[in-house]
Coordinates of C-alpha atoms in Angstrom, one line a residue:
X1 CA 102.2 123.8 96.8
X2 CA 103.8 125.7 93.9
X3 CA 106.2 128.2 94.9
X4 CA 106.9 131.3 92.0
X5 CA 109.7 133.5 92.5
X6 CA 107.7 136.8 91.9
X7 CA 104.8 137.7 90.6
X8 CA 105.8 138.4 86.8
X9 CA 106.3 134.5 87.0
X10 CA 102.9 134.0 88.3
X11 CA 101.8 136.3 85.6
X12 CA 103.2 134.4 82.8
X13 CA 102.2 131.1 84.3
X14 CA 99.0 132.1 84.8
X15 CA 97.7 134.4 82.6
X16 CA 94.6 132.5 80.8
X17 CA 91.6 132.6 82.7
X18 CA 89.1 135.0 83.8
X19 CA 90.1 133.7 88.0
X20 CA 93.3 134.3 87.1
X21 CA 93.1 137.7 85.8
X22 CA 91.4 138.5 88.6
X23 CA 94.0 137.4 90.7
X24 CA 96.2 139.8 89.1
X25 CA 93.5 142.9 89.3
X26 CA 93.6 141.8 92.9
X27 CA 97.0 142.2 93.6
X28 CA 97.1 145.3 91.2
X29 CA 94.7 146.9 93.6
X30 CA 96.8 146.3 96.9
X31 CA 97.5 150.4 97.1
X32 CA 93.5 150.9 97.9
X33 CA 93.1 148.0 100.4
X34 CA 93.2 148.5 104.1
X35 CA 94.9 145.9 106.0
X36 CA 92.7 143.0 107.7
X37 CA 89.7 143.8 105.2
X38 CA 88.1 141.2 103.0
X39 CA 87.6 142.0 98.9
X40 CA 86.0 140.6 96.5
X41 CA 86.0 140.3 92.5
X42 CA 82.9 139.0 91.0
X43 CA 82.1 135.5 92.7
X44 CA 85.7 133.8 91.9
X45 CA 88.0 135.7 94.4
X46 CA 87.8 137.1 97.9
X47 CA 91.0 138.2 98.9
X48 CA 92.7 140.9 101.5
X49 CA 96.1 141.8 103.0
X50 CA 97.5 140.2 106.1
X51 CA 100.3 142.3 108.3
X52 CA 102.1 140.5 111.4
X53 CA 102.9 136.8 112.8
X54 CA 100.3 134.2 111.7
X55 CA 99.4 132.2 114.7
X56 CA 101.7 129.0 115.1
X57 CA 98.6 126.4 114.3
X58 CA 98.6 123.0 116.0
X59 CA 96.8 121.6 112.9
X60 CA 97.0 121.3 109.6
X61 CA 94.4 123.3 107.4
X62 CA 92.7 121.6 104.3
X63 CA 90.1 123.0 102.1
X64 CA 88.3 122.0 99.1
X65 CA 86.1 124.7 97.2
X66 CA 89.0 127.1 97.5
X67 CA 92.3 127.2 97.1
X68 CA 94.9 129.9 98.5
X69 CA 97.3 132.0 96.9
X70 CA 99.8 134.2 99.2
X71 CA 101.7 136.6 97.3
X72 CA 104.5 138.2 99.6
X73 CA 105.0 141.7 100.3
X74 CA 107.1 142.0 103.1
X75 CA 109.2 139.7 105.1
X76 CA 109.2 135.7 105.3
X77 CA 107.7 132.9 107.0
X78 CA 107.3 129.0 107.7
X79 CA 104.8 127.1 106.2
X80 CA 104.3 123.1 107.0
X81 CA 103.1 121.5 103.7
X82 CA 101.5 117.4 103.4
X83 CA 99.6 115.4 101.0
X84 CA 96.1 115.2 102.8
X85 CA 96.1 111.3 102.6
X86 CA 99.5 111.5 104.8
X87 CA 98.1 113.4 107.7
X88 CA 95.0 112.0 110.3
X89 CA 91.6 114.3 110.3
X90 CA 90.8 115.6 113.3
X91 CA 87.8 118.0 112.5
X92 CA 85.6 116.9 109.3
X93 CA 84.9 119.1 106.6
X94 CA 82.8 121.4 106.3
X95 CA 81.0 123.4 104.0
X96 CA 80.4 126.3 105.5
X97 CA 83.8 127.5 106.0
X98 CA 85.7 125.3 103.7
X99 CA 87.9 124.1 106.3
X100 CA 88.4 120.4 107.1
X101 CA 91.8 120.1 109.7
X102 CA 94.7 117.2 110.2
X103 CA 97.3 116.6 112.3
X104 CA 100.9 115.0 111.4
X105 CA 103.8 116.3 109.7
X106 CA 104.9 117.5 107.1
X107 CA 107.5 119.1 104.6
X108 CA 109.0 122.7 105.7
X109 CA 109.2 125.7 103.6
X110 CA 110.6 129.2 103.4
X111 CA 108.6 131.4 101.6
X112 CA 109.8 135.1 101.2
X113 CA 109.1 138.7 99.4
X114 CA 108.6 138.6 96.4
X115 CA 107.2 134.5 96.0
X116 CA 103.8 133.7 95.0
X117 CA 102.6 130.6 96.5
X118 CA 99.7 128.6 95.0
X119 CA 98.4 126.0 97.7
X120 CA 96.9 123.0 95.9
X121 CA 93.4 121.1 97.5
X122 CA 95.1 117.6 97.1
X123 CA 97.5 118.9 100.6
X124 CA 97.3 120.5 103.7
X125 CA 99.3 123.3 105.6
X126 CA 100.4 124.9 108.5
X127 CA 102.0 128.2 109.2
X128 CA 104.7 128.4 112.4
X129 CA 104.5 131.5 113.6
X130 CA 107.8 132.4 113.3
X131 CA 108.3 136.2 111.6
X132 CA 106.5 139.2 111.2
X133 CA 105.2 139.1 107.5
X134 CA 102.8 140.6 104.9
X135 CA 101.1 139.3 102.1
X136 CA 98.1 139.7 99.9
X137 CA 96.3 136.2 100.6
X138 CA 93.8 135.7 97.8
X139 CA 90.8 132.8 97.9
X140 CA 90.3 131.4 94.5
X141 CA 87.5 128.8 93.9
X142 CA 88.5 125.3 92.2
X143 CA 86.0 126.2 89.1
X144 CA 88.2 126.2 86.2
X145 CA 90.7 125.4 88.1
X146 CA 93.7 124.1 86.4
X147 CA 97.4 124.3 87.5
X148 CA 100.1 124.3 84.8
X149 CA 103.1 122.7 85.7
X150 CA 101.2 119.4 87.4

């Protein structure tokens, strides 16, 4: 997971790429969105805004043709990060939804207002539950996919 202070960070780091961009169109368009409500720009991004306490998961989350980028709005939360190969599968991939789901542990993180997290496919994550908190959660497919400072 890469962790950027704000998003003019993100925007420098990322700002080649037509996924990218669109990333940043995305969260330039957050005044027009209704909470709860799925978007989408071209075939590259679906994203929407998420308001309240994500539901304390038992497992870890893993997906493959997508990866998630959380930028945060409001508040602060816990997130459970581990390299896939650490953690023991419990539900197989699948296609469909893109979700495959482990159980271990992992490493904790705070993530706050203001951060932009990048999850990367190669690890899994859980959120805890633990504060109220709202974010623009964006789905960006692997295609082109490149991440800078690995």
């Amino acid at each position: 997971m890469i962790i950027l202070d704000n998003l003019d960070h993100f925007k420098s780091m990322y700002r080649d790429g037509r996924k990218w961009n669109r990333c940043i169109e995305a969260i330039e368009n957050i005044g027009n969105l209704k909470d709860g409500v799925m978007y989408s720009i071209g075939d590259s991004l679906v994203y929407m805004i998420a308001d309240g306490v994500a539901a304390n998961t038992e497992h870890f989350e893993g997906n493959r043709r997508y990866f998630d980028v959380h930028y945060y709005l409001e508040g602060r939360e816990t997130v459970e990060v581990a390299d896939k190969p650490e953690l023991e599968l419990v539900h197989a991939y699948v296609d469909e939804t893109d979700r495959e789901y482990l159980t271990g542990h992992g490493e904790m993180k705070q993530l706050c207002e203001g951060q932009v997290a990048v999850f990367d496919n190669s690890k899994a994550y859980r959120f805890h539950g633990d504060n109220r908190v709202r974010k623009v959660i964006l789905k960006v497919t692997i295609e082109d996919g490149y991440f800078l400072n690995k």
